[in-house]
CSV table of C-alpha atoms in Angstrom, one decimal:
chain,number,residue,atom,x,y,z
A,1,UNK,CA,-6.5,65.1,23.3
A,2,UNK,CA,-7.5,64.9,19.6
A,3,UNK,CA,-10.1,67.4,17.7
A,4,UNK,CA,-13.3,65.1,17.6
A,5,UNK,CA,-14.7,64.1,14.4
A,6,UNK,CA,-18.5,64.6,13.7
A,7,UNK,CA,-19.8,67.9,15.0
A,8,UNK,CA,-20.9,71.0,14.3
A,9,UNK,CA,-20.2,74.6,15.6
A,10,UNK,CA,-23.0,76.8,17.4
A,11,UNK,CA,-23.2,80.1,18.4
A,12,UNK,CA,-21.5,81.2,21.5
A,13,UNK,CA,-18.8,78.8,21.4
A,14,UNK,CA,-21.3,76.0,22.2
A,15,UNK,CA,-21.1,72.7,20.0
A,16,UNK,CA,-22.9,70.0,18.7
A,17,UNK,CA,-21.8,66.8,19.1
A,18,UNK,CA,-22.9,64.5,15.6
A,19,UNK,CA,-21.2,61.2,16.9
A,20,UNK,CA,-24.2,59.5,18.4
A,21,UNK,CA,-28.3,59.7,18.5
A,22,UNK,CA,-27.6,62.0,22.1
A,23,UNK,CA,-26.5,64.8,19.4
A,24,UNK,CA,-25.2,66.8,23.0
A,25,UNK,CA,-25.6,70.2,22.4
A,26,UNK,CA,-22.3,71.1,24.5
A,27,UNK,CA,-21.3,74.7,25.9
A,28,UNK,CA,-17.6,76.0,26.4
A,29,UNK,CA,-15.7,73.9,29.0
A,30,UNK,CA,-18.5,71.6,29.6
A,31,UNK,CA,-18.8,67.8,28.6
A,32,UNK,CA,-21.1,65.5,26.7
A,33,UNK,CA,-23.4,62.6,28.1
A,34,UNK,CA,-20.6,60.5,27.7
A,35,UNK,CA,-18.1,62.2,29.9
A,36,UNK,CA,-14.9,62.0,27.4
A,37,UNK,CA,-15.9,64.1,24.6
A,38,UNK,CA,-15.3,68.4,25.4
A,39,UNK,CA,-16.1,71.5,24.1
A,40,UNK,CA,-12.2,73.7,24.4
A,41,UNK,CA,-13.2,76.9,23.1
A,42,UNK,CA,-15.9,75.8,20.6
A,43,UNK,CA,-14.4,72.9,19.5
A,44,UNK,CA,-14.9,69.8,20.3
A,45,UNK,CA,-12.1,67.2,21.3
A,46,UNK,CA,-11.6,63.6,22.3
A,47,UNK,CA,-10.4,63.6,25.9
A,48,UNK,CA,-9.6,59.8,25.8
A,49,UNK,CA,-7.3,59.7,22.8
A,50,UNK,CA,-4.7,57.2,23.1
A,51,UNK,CA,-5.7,56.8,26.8
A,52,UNK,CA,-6.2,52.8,27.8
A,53,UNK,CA,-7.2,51.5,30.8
A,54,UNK,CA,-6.7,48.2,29.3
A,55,UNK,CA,-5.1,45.8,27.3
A,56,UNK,CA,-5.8,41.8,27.2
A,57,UNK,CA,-5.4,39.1,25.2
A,58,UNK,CA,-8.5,36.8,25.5
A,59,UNK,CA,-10.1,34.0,24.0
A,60,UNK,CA,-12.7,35.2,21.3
A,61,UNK,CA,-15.4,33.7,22.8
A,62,UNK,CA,-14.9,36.0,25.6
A,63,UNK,CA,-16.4,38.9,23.7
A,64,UNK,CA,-18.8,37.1,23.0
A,65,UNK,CA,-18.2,35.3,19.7
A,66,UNK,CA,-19.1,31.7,19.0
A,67,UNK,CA,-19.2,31.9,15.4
A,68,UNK,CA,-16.6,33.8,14.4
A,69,UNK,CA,-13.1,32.2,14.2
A,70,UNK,CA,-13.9,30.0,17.2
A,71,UNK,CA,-11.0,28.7,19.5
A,72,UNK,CA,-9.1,32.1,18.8
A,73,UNK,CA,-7.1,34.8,20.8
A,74,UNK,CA,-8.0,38.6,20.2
A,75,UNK,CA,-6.3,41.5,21.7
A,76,UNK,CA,-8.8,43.6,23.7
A,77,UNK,CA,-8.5,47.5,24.3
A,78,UNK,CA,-10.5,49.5,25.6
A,79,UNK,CA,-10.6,53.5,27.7
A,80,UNK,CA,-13.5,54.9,29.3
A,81,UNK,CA,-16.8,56.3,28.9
A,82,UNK,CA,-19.8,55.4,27.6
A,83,UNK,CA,-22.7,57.1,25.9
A,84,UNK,CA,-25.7,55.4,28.1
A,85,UNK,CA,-26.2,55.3,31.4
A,86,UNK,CA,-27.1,51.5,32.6
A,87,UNK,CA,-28.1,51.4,36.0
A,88,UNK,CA,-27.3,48.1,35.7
A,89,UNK,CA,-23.6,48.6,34.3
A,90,UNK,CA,-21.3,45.7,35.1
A,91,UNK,CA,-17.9,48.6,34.1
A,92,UNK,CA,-19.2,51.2,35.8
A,93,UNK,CA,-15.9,52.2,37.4
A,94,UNK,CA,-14.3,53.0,33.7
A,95,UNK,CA,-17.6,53.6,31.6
A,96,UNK,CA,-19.7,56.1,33.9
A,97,UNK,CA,-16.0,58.5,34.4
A,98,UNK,CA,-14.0,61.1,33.3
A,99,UNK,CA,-10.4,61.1,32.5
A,100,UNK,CA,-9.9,63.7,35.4
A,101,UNK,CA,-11.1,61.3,37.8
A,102,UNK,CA,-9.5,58.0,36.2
A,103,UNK,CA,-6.1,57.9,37.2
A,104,UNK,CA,-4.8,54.6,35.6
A,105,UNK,CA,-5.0,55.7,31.9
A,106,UNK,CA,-1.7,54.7,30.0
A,107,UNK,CA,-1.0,56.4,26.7
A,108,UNK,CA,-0.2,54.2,23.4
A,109,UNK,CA,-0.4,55.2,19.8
A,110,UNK,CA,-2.2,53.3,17.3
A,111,UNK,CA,1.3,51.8,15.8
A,112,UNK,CA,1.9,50.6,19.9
A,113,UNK,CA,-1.0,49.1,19.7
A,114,UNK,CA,-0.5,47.3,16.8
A,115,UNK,CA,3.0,46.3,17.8
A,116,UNK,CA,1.4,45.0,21.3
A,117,UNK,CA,-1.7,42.6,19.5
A,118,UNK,CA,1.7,40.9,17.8
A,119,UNK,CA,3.1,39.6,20.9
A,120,UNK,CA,0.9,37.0,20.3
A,121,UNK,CA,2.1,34.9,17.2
A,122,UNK,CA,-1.9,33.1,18.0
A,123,UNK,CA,-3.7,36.8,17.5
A,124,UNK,CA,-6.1,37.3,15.1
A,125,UNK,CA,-7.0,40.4,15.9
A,126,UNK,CA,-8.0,43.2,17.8
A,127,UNK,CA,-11.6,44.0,19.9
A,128,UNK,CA,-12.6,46.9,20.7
A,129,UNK,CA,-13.8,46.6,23.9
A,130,UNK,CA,-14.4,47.1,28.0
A,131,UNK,CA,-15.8,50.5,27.7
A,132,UNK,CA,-18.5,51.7,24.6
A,133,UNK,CA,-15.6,51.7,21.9
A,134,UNK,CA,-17.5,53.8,20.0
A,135,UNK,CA,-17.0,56.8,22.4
A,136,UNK,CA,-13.3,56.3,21.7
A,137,UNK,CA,-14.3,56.9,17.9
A,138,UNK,CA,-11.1,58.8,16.9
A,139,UNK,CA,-8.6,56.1,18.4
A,140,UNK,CA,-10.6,53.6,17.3
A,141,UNK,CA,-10.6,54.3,13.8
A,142,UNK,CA,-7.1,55.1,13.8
A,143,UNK,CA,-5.9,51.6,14.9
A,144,UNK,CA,-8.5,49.9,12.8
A,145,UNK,CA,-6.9,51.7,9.5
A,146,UNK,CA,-3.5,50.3,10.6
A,147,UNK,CA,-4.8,46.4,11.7
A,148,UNK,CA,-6.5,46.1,8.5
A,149,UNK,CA,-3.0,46.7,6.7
A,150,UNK,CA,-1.6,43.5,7.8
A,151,UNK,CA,-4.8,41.6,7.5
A,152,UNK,CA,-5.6,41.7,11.5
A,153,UNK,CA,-9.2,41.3,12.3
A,154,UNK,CA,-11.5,44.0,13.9
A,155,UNK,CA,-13.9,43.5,16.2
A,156,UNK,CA,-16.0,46.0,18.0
A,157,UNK,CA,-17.9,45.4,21.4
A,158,UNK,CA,-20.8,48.2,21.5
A,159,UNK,CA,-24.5,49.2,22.3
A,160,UNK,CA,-24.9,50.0,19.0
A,161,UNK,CA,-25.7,53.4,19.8
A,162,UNK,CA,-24.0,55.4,17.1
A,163,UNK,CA,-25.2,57.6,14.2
A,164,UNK,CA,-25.2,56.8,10.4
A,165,UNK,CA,-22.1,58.3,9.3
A,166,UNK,CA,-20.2,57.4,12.3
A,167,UNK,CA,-21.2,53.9,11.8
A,168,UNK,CA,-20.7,54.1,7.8
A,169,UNK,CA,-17.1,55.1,7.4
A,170,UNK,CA,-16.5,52.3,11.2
A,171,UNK,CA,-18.1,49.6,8.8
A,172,UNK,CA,-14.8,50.3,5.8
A,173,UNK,CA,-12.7,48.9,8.7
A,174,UNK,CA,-14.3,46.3,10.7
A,175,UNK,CA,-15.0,42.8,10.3
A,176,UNK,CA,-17.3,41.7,13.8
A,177,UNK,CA,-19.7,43.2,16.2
A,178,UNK,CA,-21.3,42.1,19.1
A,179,UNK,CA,-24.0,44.3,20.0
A,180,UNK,CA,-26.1,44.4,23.5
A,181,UNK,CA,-29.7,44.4,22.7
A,182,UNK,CA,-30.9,45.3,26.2
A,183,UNK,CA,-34.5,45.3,25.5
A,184,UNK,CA,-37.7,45.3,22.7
A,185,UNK,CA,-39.1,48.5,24.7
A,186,UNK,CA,-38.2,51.7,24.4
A,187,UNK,CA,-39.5,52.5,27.9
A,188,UNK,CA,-36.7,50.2,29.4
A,189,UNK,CA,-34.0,52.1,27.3
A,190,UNK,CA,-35.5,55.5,28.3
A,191,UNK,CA,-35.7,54.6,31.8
A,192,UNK,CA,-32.6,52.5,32.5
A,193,UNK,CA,-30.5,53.3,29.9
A,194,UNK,CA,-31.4,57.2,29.2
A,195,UNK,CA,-30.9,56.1,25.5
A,196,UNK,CA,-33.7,55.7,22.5
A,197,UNK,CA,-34.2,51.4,21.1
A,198,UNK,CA,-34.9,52.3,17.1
A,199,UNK,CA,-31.1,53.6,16.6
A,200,UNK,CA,-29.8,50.3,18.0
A,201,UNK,CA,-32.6,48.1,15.8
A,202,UNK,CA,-31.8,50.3,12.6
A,203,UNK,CA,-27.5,49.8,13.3
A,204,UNK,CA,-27.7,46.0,14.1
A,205,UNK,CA,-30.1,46.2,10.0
A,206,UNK,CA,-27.3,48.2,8.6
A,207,UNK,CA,-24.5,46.3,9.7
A,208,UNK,CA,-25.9,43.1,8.8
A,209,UNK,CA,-26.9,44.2,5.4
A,210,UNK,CA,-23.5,45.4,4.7
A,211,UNK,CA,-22.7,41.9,5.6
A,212,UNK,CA,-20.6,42.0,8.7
A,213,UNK,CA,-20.1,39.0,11.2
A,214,UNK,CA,-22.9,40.0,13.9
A,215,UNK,CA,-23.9,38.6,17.0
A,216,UNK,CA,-26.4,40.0,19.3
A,217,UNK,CA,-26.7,39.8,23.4
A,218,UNK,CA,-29.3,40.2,25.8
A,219,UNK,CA,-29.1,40.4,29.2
A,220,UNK,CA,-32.1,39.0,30.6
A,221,UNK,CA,-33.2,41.2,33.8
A,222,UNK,CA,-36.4,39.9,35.8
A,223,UNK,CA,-39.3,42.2,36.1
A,224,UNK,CA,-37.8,44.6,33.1
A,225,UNK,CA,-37.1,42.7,29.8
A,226,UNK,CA,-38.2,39.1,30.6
A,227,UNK,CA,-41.6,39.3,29.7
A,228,UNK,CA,-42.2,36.3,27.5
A,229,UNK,CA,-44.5,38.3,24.7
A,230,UNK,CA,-42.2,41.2,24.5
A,231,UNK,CA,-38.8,38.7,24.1
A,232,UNK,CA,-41.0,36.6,21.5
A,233,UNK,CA,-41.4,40.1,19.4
A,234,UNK,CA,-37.6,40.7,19.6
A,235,UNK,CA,-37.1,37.0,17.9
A,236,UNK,CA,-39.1,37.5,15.2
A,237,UNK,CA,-37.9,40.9,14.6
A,238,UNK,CA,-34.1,39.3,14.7
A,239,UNK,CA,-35.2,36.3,12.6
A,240,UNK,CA,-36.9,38.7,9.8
A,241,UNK,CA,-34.2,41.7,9.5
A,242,UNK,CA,-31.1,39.1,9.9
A,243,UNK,CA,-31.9,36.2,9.8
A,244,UNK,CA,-32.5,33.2,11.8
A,245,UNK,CA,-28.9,32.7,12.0
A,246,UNK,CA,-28.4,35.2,13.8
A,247,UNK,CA,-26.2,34.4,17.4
A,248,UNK,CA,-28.3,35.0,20.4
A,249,UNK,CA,-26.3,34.9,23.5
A,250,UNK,CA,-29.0,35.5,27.1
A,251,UNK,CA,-26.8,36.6,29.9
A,252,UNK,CA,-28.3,35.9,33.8
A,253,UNK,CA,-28.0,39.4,35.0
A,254,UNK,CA,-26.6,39.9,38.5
A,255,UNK,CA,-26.9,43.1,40.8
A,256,UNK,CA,-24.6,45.8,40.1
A,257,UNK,CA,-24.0,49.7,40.0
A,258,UNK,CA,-27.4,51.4,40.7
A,259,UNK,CA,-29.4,48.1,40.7
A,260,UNK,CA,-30.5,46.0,43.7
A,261,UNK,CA,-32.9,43.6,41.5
A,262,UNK,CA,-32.1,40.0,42.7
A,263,UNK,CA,-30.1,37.7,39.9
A,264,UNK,CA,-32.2,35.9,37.2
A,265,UNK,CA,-33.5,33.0,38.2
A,266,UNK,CA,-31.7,30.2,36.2
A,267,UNK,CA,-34.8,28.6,35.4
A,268,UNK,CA,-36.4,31.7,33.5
A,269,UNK,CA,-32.9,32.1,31.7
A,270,UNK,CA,-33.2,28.0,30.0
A,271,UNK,CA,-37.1,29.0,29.7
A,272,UNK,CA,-36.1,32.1,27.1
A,273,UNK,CA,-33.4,29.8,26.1
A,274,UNK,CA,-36.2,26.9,24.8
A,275,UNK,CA,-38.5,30.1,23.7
A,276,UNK,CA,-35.0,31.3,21.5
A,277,UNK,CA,-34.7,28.3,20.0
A,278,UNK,CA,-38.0,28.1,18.6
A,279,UNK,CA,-37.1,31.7,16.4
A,280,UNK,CA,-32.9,31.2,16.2
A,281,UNK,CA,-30.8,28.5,15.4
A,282,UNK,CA,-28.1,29.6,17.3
A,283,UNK,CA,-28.6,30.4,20.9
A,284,UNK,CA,-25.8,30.4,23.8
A,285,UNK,CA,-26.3,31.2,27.5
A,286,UNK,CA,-24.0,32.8,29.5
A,287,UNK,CA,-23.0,34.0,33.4
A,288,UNK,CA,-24.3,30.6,34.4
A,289,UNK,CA,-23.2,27.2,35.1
A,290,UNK,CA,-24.7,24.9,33.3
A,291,UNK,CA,-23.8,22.4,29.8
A,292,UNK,CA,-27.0,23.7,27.8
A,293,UNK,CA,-26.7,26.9,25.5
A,294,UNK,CA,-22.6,26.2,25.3
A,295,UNK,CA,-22.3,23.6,22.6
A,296,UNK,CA,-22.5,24.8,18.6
A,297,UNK,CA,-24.6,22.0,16.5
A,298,UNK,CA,-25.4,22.2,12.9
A,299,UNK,CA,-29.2,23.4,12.3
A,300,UNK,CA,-29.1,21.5,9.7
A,301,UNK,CA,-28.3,17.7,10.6
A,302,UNK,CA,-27.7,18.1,14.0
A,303,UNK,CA,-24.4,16.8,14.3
A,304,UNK,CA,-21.8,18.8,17.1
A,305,UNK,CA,-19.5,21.1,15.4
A,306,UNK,CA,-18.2,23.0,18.7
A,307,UNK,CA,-17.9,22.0,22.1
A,308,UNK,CA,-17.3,24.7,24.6
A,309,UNK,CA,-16.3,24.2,28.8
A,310,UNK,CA,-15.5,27.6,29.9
A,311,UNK,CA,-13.7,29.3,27.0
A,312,UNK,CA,-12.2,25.8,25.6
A,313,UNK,CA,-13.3,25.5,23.0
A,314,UNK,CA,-13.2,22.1,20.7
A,315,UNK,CA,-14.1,21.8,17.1
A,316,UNK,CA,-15.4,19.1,16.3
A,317,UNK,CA,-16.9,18.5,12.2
A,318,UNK,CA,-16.4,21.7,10.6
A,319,UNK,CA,-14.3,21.6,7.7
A,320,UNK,CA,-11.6,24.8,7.0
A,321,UNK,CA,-14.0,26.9,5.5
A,322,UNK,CA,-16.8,26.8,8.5
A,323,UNK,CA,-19.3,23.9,7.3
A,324,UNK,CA,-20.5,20.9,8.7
A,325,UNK,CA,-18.2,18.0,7.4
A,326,UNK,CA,-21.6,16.1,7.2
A,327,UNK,CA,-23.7,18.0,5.2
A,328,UNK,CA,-21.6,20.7,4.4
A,329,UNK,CA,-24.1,23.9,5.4
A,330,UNK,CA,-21.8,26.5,6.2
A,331,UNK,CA,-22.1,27.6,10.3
A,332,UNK,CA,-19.2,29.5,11.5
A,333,UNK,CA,-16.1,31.8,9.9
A,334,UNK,CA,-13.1,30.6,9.9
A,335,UNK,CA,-11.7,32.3,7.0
């Protein structure tokens, strides 16, 4: 364990955790919302420090990321816990635990970890991931300090459910998100989520404006977040506060954890898809089989760039620095 960062003491030994928008208001020997975070004694400790439950190397793409350093191998890590509660959570077994009750957790320390992403002479980096990172704030930080010190990259994989000066000092020391959008209604995160939308909007603003790589995905789930005016309202909102180059990647949900709600039918996943595409120039699909919403083209002359099959991934007319060899506007990062 490690003393948590971002709290503040209360009377009778109870805490309050500062990390994310929950602000847990935690009493002695109790635990917050996201299971891994505990009051010992009025003060407040990270019970997942160092503790993995996994470590991969994967392709980029796999996050997902199209449009940053395509083609490439990352080093994933992630623990457990996780500060919503998705009923629909496809890592329920390591996000909804506790470290009691997880018994597969292997301790590294950040310079292990570091050693580990190098087995790789291909790696560029290392993404936080598997879990909500963010819950694993201490760790996280801690190995991002060290990557940065011989120019690895740092990605992070989250809901975007952090606060402000969590988020701030994270931003010194990463270089990527992706963040799950799950919805433009506050009722779905509320209900299905037990989490609050305007944090997440007002993160994804702030990292984009401190101008970090960002891509953005939404799982589309029928009957709860496919309803066409609503998604239309979340494209404009994307286009306006970061731009309409923004990555979109729509994900077909399928059944898991808590809910029974049949798959999305393909055919109202390539319908958002076309909607998408009239707000976003850059639009992917993903948990289906199909060639549409895979390939990269430039927005600007329509010419191929990157062509994807699985997580091959084959570029095409981008010159070393990300542009169209054609007309030279600038798509992915590369460098």
């Amino acid at each position: 364990m490690q003393k948590a960062k971002f709290y503040t003491k209360l009377e009778n030994k109870k805490v309050q955790c500062l990390l994310c928008p929950h602000n847990c208001i935690i009493a002695n020997g109790e635990i917050g919302i996201c299971n891994v975070r505990k009051n010992i004694k009025g003060e407040l400790y990270s019970e997942n420090y160092r503790k993995t439950c996994s470590l991969s190397f994967d392709p980029i793409e796999k996050k997902p990321l199209y449009h940053f350093y395509p083609g490439n191998i990352i080093f994933s890590v992630g623990s457990i816990g996780c500060n919503l509660k998705c009923k629909f959570c496809q890592n329920w077994e390591i996000s909804q635990t506790k470290v009691s009750d997880f018994n597969y957790l292997q301790n590294y320390s950040p310079t292990e970890i570091i050693e580990k992403s190098k087995q790789n002479k291909n790696n560029i980096g290392i993404a936080f991931t598997y879990n909500e990172p963010t819950v694993w704030y201490e760790f996280m930080l801690e190995i991002a300090k060290e990557s940065k010190k011989i120019d690895l990259k740092n990605v992070v994989v989250t809901n975007g459910f952090i606060n402000e000066k969590p988020l701030e000092e994270l931003l010194n020391f990463t270089d990527a998100f992706n963040i799950d959008l799950k919805a433009f209604n506050n009722n779905f995160y509320k209900q299905q989520t037990e989490a609050k939308l305007e944090p997440v909007l007002k993160n994804i603003k702030a990292i984009s404006k401190k101008g970090k790589h960002i891509e953005l995905t939404n799982l589309i789930i029928p009957t709860l977040n496919d309803d066409e005016k609503e998604f239309r309202e979340m494209l404009k909102w994307i286009a306006n506060e970061t731009g309409q180059d923004t990555v979109l990647h729509l994900s077909r949900y399928f059944p898991n954890h808590k809910m029974n709600i049949p798959p999305t039918p393909e055919n109202k996943l390539l319908q958002l898809y076309e909607i998408a595409k009239e707000y976003l120039n850059f639009v992917y699909l993903g948990n289906i089989s199909t060639s549409k919403g895979q390939n990269t083209y430039c927005p600007n002359c329509g010419e191929l760039l990157i062509k994807r099959t699985g997580y091959s991934t084959f570029i095409k007319n981008l010159n070393k620095n990300g542009k169209c060899k054609y007309c030279k506007e600038e798509v992915v990062k590369l460098n």
